[in-house]
CSV table of C-alpha atoms in Angstrom, one decimal:
chain,number,residue,atom,x,y,z
W,1,UNK,CA,-71.3,-56.6,46.2
W,2,UNK,CA,-67.8,-55.2,46.0
W,3,UNK,CA,-65.7,-57.3,43.6
W,4,UNK,CA,-61.9,-57.3,43.4
W,5,UNK,CA,-59.3,-59.1,41.3
W,6,UNK,CA,-56.7,-61.2,43.2
W,7,UNK,CA,-53.6,-62.5,41.5
W,8,UNK,CA,-50.6,-64.7,42.4
W,9,UNK,CA,-47.6,-63.2,40.6
W,10,UNK,CA,-45.2,-65.7,42.2
W,11,UNK,CA,-46.6,-68.3,39.7
W,12,UNK,CA,-44.9,-66.3,36.9
W,13,UNK,CA,-45.5,-62.6,36.1
W,14,UNK,CA,-43.5,-59.5,35.3
W,15,UNK,CA,-44.3,-56.0,36.5
W,16,UNK,CA,-45.7,-55.2,33.1
W,17,UNK,CA,-48.0,-58.3,33.2
W,18,UNK,CA,-49.4,-57.1,36.5
W,19,UNK,CA,-49.8,-53.5,35.3
W,20,UNK,CA,-51.7,-54.6,32.2
W,21,UNK,CA,-54.1,-56.7,34.3
W,22,UNK,CA,-54.5,-53.9,36.9
W,23,UNK,CA,-55.4,-51.4,34.3
W,24,UNK,CA,-57.8,-53.7,32.6
W,25,UNK,CA,-59.5,-54.4,36.0
W,26,UNK,CA,-59.7,-50.7,36.6
W,27,UNK,CA,-61.3,-50.0,33.2
W,28,UNK,CA,-63.7,-52.9,33.6
W,29,UNK,CA,-65.1,-51.6,36.9
W,30,UNK,CA,-63.5,-53.9,39.5
W,31,UNK,CA,-63.1,-52.3,42.9
W,32,UNK,CA,-59.7,-53.5,43.7
W,33,UNK,CA,-56.5,-55.3,42.5
W,34,UNK,CA,-54.9,-57.3,45.3
W,35,UNK,CA,-51.9,-59.6,45.0
W,36,UNK,CA,-50.3,-62.4,47.0
W,37,UNK,CA,-47.1,-61.7,48.8
W,38,UNK,CA,-44.9,-64.7,48.1
W,39,UNK,CA,-41.3,-65.2,46.8
W,40,UNK,CA,-41.7,-68.6,45.3
W,41,UNK,CA,-44.1,-70.7,43.2
W,42,UNK,CA,-45.9,-73.5,45.2
W,43,UNK,CA,-45.9,-76.3,42.6
W,44,UNK,CA,-43.5,-77.8,40.2
W,45,UNK,CA,-43.6,-74.8,37.9
W,46,UNK,CA,-40.5,-72.5,37.8
W,47,UNK,CA,-42.6,-69.3,38.1
W,48,UNK,CA,-40.5,-67.6,35.4
W,49,UNK,CA,-39.2,-64.9,35.2
W,50,UNK,CA,-39.2,-65.1,39.0
W,51,UNK,CA,-40.9,-63.3,41.9
W,52,UNK,CA,-41.7,-59.6,42.1
W,53,UNK,CA,-41.8,-57.8,45.5
W,54,UNK,CA,-45.4,-57.0,46.5
W,55,UNK,CA,-44.9,-53.5,47.8
W,56,UNK,CA,-42.4,-52.4,45.1
W,57,UNK,CA,-45.0,-53.6,42.6
W,58,UNK,CA,-47.8,-51.8,44.3
W,59,UNK,CA,-45.8,-48.6,44.5
W,60,UNK,CA,-45.5,-48.7,40.7
W,61,UNK,CA,-49.1,-49.5,40.2
W,62,UNK,CA,-50.1,-46.6,42.5
W,63,UNK,CA,-48.6,-44.2,40.0
W,64,UNK,CA,-49.9,-45.9,36.9
W,65,UNK,CA,-53.5,-46.3,37.9
W,66,UNK,CA,-56.0,-43.8,39.1
W,67,UNK,CA,-59.1,-45.4,40.7
W,68,UNK,CA,-58.7,-49.0,41.6
W,69,UNK,CA,-57.8,-49.9,45.1
W,70,UNK,CA,-54.5,-51.7,45.6
W,71,UNK,CA,-53.2,-54.1,48.3
W,72,UNK,CA,-51.8,-57.4,49.5
W,73,UNK,CA,-53.7,-60.5,50.4
W,74,UNK,CA,-51.7,-61.1,52.4
W,75,UNK,CA,-48.3,-59.8,53.5
W,76,UNK,CA,-46.4,-62.3,55.7
W,77,UNK,CA,-45.1,-61.0,59.1
W,78,UNK,CA,-41.9,-63.0,58.4
W,79,UNK,CA,-40.9,-60.9,55.5
W,80,UNK,CA,-40.6,-57.4,56.9
W,81,UNK,CA,-40.2,-55.5,60.2
W,82,UNK,CA,-43.4,-53.7,61.2
W,83,UNK,CA,-42.1,-50.1,61.5
W,84,UNK,CA,-40.4,-50.1,58.0
W,85,UNK,CA,-43.5,-51.8,56.6
W,86,UNK,CA,-45.7,-49.0,58.1
W,87,UNK,CA,-43.5,-46.4,56.5
W,88,UNK,CA,-43.6,-48.2,53.1
W,89,UNK,CA,-47.3,-48.7,53.1
W,90,UNK,CA,-47.9,-45.1,54.2
W,91,UNK,CA,-45.7,-43.9,51.3
W,92,UNK,CA,-47.5,-46.1,48.7
W,93,UNK,CA,-50.9,-44.8,50.1
W,94,UNK,CA,-49.7,-41.3,49.4
W,95,UNK,CA,-48.4,-42.3,46.0
W,96,UNK,CA,-51.9,-43.7,45.2
W,97,UNK,CA,-53.9,-40.9,46.6
W,98,UNK,CA,-55.3,-43.0,49.4
W,99,UNK,CA,-56.1,-46.3,47.6
W,100,UNK,CA,-54.0,-48.8,49.6
W,101,UNK,CA,-55.1,-51.8,51.7
W,102,UNK,CA,-52.8,-53.9,53.9
W,103,UNK,CA,-53.6,-57.6,54.3
W,104,UNK,CA,-51.5,-59.2,57.0
W,105,UNK,CA,-51.0,-62.8,57.9
W,106,UNK,CA,-48.6,-65.2,59.7
W,107,UNK,CA,-47.1,-66.7,56.6
W,108,UNK,CA,-47.3,-70.4,56.0
W,109,UNK,CA,-45.2,-71.6,53.1
W,110,UNK,CA,-42.0,-72.8,54.8
W,111,UNK,CA,-40.3,-73.7,51.5
W,112,UNK,CA,-39.9,-70.1,50.4
W,113,UNK,CA,-38.4,-69.2,53.8
W,114,UNK,CA,-35.9,-72.0,53.5
W,115,UNK,CA,-35.0,-71.1,49.9
W,116,UNK,CA,-34.3,-67.4,50.7
W,117,UNK,CA,-32.9,-67.7,54.2
W,118,UNK,CA,-35.9,-66.1,55.9
W,119,UNK,CA,-36.5,-67.2,59.5
W,120,UNK,CA,-39.7,-69.2,60.0
W,121,UNK,CA,-40.7,-69.4,63.7
W,122,UNK,CA,-43.3,-71.9,65.0
W,123,UNK,CA,-46.9,-71.2,64.3
W,124,UNK,CA,-47.8,-69.9,67.8
W,125,UNK,CA,-44.9,-67.5,67.7
W,126,UNK,CA,-45.9,-66.2,64.3
W,127,UNK,CA,-49.3,-65.4,65.6
W,128,UNK,CA,-47.7,-63.5,68.5
W,129,UNK,CA,-45.6,-61.6,66.0
W,130,UNK,CA,-48.7,-60.8,63.9
W,131,UNK,CA,-50.5,-59.3,66.8
W,132,UNK,CA,-47.5,-57.2,67.7
W,133,UNK,CA,-46.9,-56.1,64.1
W,134,UNK,CA,-50.4,-54.9,63.8
W,135,UNK,CA,-50.2,-53.0,67.2
W,136,UNK,CA,-47.0,-51.3,65.9
W,137,UNK,CA,-48.3,-50.4,62.5
W,138,UNK,CA,-51.7,-49.1,63.6
W,139,UNK,CA,-50.0,-47.3,66.5
W,140,UNK,CA,-47.5,-45.5,64.2
W,141,UNK,CA,-50.2,-44.5,61.9
W,142,UNK,CA,-52.6,-43.2,64.5
W,143,UNK,CA,-50.1,-41.3,66.7
W,144,UNK,CA,-50.7,-37.5,66.3
W,145,UNK,CA,-48.1,-35.6,64.3
W,146,UNK,CA,-45.5,-34.2,66.6
W,147,UNK,CA,-45.9,-36.9,69.2
W,148,UNK,CA,-43.6,-39.9,69.5
W,149,UNK,CA,-44.7,-43.5,69.5
W,150,UNK,CA,-43.2,-46.0,72.0
W,151,UNK,CA,-43.9,-49.8,72.0
W,152,UNK,CA,-42.6,-52.4,74.4
W,153,UNK,CA,-43.4,-56.0,73.2
W,154,UNK,CA,-41.8,-59.3,73.3
W,155,UNK,CA,-40.7,-59.2,69.7
W,156,UNK,CA,-40.5,-55.5,69.0
W,157,UNK,CA,-39.4,-52.5,71.0
W,158,UNK,CA,-39.8,-48.9,69.6
W,159,UNK,CA,-38.6,-45.9,71.6
W,160,UNK,CA,-39.8,-42.4,70.7
W,161,UNK,CA,-40.4,-43.2,67.0
W,162,UNK,CA,-41.4,-40.1,65.0
W,163,UNK,CA,-44.4,-42.0,63.7
W,164,UNK,CA,-44.0,-40.5,60.2
W,165,UNK,CA,-44.9,-40.4,57.4
W,166,UNK,CA,-48.7,-40.5,57.8
W,167,UNK,CA,-50.8,-42.3,55.2
W,168,UNK,CA,-53.5,-40.3,53.3
W,169,UNK,CA,-56.3,-42.5,54.7
W,170,UNK,CA,-57.1,-41.7,58.3
W,171,UNK,CA,-56.4,-43.4,60.7
W,172,UNK,CA,-54.7,-45.6,58.1
W,173,UNK,CA,-55.2,-47.9,55.2
W,174,UNK,CA,-57.8,-50.7,55.8
W,175,UNK,CA,-56.3,-53.7,57.5
W,176,UNK,CA,-57.3,-57.2,56.2
W,177,UNK,CA,-56.9,-60.2,58.4
W,178,UNK,CA,-58.1,-63.6,57.4
W,179,UNK,CA,-57.6,-67.3,57.4
W,180,UNK,CA,-59.0,-70.6,58.6
W,181,UNK,CA,-57.5,-70.6,62.1
W,182,UNK,CA,-60.3,-71.1,64.7
W,183,UNK,CA,-58.9,-69.2,67.6
W,184,UNK,CA,-56.0,-66.7,67.2
W,185,UNK,CA,-57.1,-65.5,63.8
W,186,UNK,CA,-60.6,-64.4,64.9
W,187,UNK,CA,-59.1,-62.7,68.0
W,188,UNK,CA,-56.6,-60.7,66.0
W,189,UNK,CA,-59.1,-59.8,63.4
W,190,UNK,CA,-61.6,-58.6,66.0
W,191,UNK,CA,-59.0,-56.3,67.6
W,192,UNK,CA,-57.1,-54.9,64.6
W,193,UNK,CA,-58.8,-55.6,61.2
W,194,UNK,CA,-61.3,-53.6,59.1
W,195,UNK,CA,-62.0,-56.7,57.0
W,196,UNK,CA,-62.0,-60.4,57.7
W,197,UNK,CA,-61.3,-62.6,54.7
W,198,UNK,CA,-62.0,-66.3,54.3
W,199,UNK,CA,-59.9,-67.6,51.5
W,200,UNK,CA,-61.2,-70.0,48.8
W,201,UNK,CA,-63.4,-72.3,51.0
W,202,UNK,CA,-67.0,-73.4,50.7
W,203,UNK,CA,-69.9,-71.2,51.7
W,204,UNK,CA,-70.6,-73.4,54.8
W,205,UNK,CA,-66.9,-73.3,55.9
W,206,UNK,CA,-66.8,-69.5,55.4
W,207,UNK,CA,-70.0,-69.0,57.4
W,208,UNK,CA,-68.6,-70.9,60.3
W,209,UNK,CA,-65.4,-68.7,60.2
W,210,UNK,CA,-67.5,-65.5,60.1
W,211,UNK,CA,-69.6,-66.7,63.0
W,212,UNK,CA,-66.5,-67.3,65.1
W,213,UNK,CA,-65.0,-63.9,64.4
W,214,UNK,CA,-68.3,-62.1,65.1
W,215,UNK,CA,-68.5,-63.9,68.4
W,216,UNK,CA,-65.1,-62.7,69.3
W,217,UNK,CA,-66.0,-59.2,68.3
W,218,UNK,CA,-68.8,-59.3,70.9
W,219,UNK,CA,-66.4,-60.7,73.5
W,220,UNK,CA,-63.8,-58.1,73.1
W,221,UNK,CA,-66.3,-55.2,72.9
W,222,UNK,CA,-65.4,-54.1,69.3
W,223,UNK,CA,-68.6,-52.1,68.9
W,224,UNK,CA,-68.2,-50.4,72.3
W,225,UNK,CA,-64.7,-49.4,71.4
W,226,UNK,CA,-66.0,-47.4,68.5
W,227,UNK,CA,-64.6,-49.5,65.7
W,228,UNK,CA,-66.7,-50.1,62.7
W,229,UNK,CA,-68.2,-53.5,62.0
W,230,UNK,CA,-65.9,-55.9,60.2
W,231,UNK,CA,-66.3,-56.2,56.5
W,232,UNK,CA,-66.8,-59.9,55.7
W,233,UNK,CA,-65.1,-61.0,52.5
W,234,UNK,CA,-64.6,-64.3,50.6
W,235,UNK,CA,-61.9,-65.4,48.2
W,236,UNK,CA,-63.2,-67.4,45.2
W,237,UNK,CA,-60.9,-69.2,42.8
W,238,UNK,CA,-62.5,-68.8,39.3
W,239,UNK,CA,-62.2,-70.7,36.0
W,240,UNK,CA,-65.0,-69.3,33.9
W,241,UNK,CA,-65.7,-70.0,30.3
W,242,UNK,CA,-68.2,-69.5,27.5
W,243,UNK,CA,-68.2,-73.2,27.1
W,244,UNK,CA,-67.4,-76.1,29.5
W,245,UNK,CA,-64.3,-76.9,27.5
W,246,UNK,CA,-63.0,-73.3,28.0
W,247,UNK,CA,-63.7,-73.4,31.7
W,248,UNK,CA,-62.0,-76.8,32.1
W,249,UNK,CA,-58.9,-75.4,30.2
W,250,UNK,CA,-58.7,-72.5,32.6
W,251,UNK,CA,-59.1,-74.9,35.5
W,252,UNK,CA,-56.3,-77.2,34.4
W,253,UNK,CA,-53.6,-75.6,36.6
W,254,UNK,CA,-55.7,-76.4,39.6
W,255,UNK,CA,-55.0,-80.1,39.1
W,256,UNK,CA,-51.2,-79.7,39.2
W,257,UNK,CA,-49.4,-80.7,42.5
W,258,UNK,CA,-49.2,-77.8,44.8
W,259,UNK,CA,-48.5,-76.9,48.5
W,260,UNK,CA,-51.8,-75.0,48.6
W,261,UNK,CA,-54.5,-76.5,50.9
W,262,UNK,CA,-57.8,-77.8,49.4
W,263,UNK,CA,-59.9,-75.1,47.8
W,264,UNK,CA,-63.5,-74.8,46.5
W,265,UNK,CA,-63.2,-73.2,43.0
W,266,UNK,CA,-66.0,-72.2,40.7
W,267,UNK,CA,-65.4,-73.9,37.4
W,268,UNK,CA,-68.0,-73.3,34.8
W,269,UNK,CA,-70.2,-70.6,33.4
W,270,UNK,CA,-70.6,-66.9,34.3
W,271,UNK,CA,-74.0,-67.8,35.7
W,272,UNK,CA,-72.4,-70.3,38.1
W,273,UNK,CA,-70.1,-67.6,39.5
W,274,UNK,CA,-73.1,-65.2,39.8
W,275,UNK,CA,-74.9,-67.9,41.9
W,276,UNK,CA,-71.9,-68.5,44.1
W,277,UNK,CA,-71.5,-64.8,44.8
W,278,UNK,CA,-75.2,-64.7,45.6
W,279,UNK,CA,-74.7,-67.5,48.1
W,280,UNK,CA,-71.9,-65.6,49.8
W,281,UNK,CA,-74.0,-62.4,49.9
W,282,UNK,CA,-76.7,-64.4,51.7
W,283,UNK,CA,-74.4,-65.1,54.6
W,284,UNK,CA,-73.2,-61.5,55.0
W,285,UNK,CA,-70.3,-61.2,52.6
W,286,UNK,CA,-70.1,-57.7,51.1
W,287,UNK,CA,-66.8,-58.1,49.2
W,288,UNK,CA,-65.3,-60.9,47.1
W,289,UNK,CA,-61.8,-61.4,45.8
W,290,UNK,CA,-61.8,-63.4,42.6
W,291,UNK,CA,-58.6,-65.3,42.0
W,292,UNK,CA,-57.7,-65.4,38.3
W,293,UNK,CA,-55.3,-68.2,37.8
W,294,UNK,CA,-53.3,-67.0,34.8
W,295,UNK,CA,-52.4,-63.3,34.7
W,296,UNK,CA,-51.8,-63.4,31.0
W,297,UNK,CA,-55.4,-64.6,30.3
W,298,UNK,CA,-56.9,-61.2,29.9
W,299,UNK,CA,-59.9,-62.6,28.1
W,300,UNK,CA,-60.9,-64.4,31.3
W,301,UNK,CA,-61.0,-61.1,33.2
W,302,UNK,CA,-63.0,-59.4,30.4
W,303,UNK,CA,-65.5,-62.3,30.4
W,304,UNK,CA,-66.2,-62.0,34.1
W,305,UNK,CA,-66.3,-58.2,33.8
W,306,UNK,CA,-68.9,-58.3,31.0
W,307,UNK,CA,-71.0,-61.3,32.2
W,308,UNK,CA,-70.7,-61.3,35.9
W,309,UNK,CA,-70.1,-57.8,37.3
W,310,UNK,CA,-73.3,-56.2,35.9
W,311,UNK,CA,-75.3,-58.8,37.8
W,312,UNK,CA,-73.6,-59.0,41.1
W,313,UNK,CA,-73.0,-55.4,41.9
W,314,UNK,CA,-76.7,-55.1,42.7
W,315,UNK,CA,-76.8,-58.1,45.0
């Protein structure tokens, strides 16, 4: 099992907070450090000192870490145009020596769009935009050096783009697409993604989502096109403690009012998290993203690293 750390800096974290956790995760043996891409907290908390931009943060981490993989889970299509995003991600990939991953999604939190004046099209249109953005980004990365890239879509038109710079990873950084959508999400993942992620739901719900996307992979001929099989990954919210009281203390923020949809956290002992990861492994998951609620709680990460990682990496 490949195990990554996932954080939500919009709940309140400086760059230095994130750097400290990323370095600890790297030293502890986690495979990746991925962060949410949001500009506003989702509950009643203020999220002080305020948001940090995902890709500016990852650029800094790229130069201040050496092994751990870095990425977003996920970048909203409403936040950035696809061609400049392709340039930024390719640059951060070069800055990291080829350790970047790009999670992409439609965006869903309308409040942050209203707050910051970001357009928020209807759901169906955002899915159309997601498909076009992925076509543009992967097209720019895969176009041979010296050849132009042209794209004519409903939302984006590129004419003779130089398709530079190229990322270190060939044909580009891994693309992560995920979510609970039953139709458009599996289709887009089957066509463009390297990893399909089911975020923070039960094992049964996750299996149903994986089955849907695998069916679509067969329908679109993913294997015949030469693309590698999709990596199946699961997000798990964790509140782990040496005692039940410690676990419940870490879980307390989960009870606060929030715009987040219902989730299925693991609240309890390291052994309970090992068991949950084993259940996901049994349905084909080969990568998990553990969401640590409080970035400042470094003891939480160290506990999982010492009591969970040695057991699950051999699953």
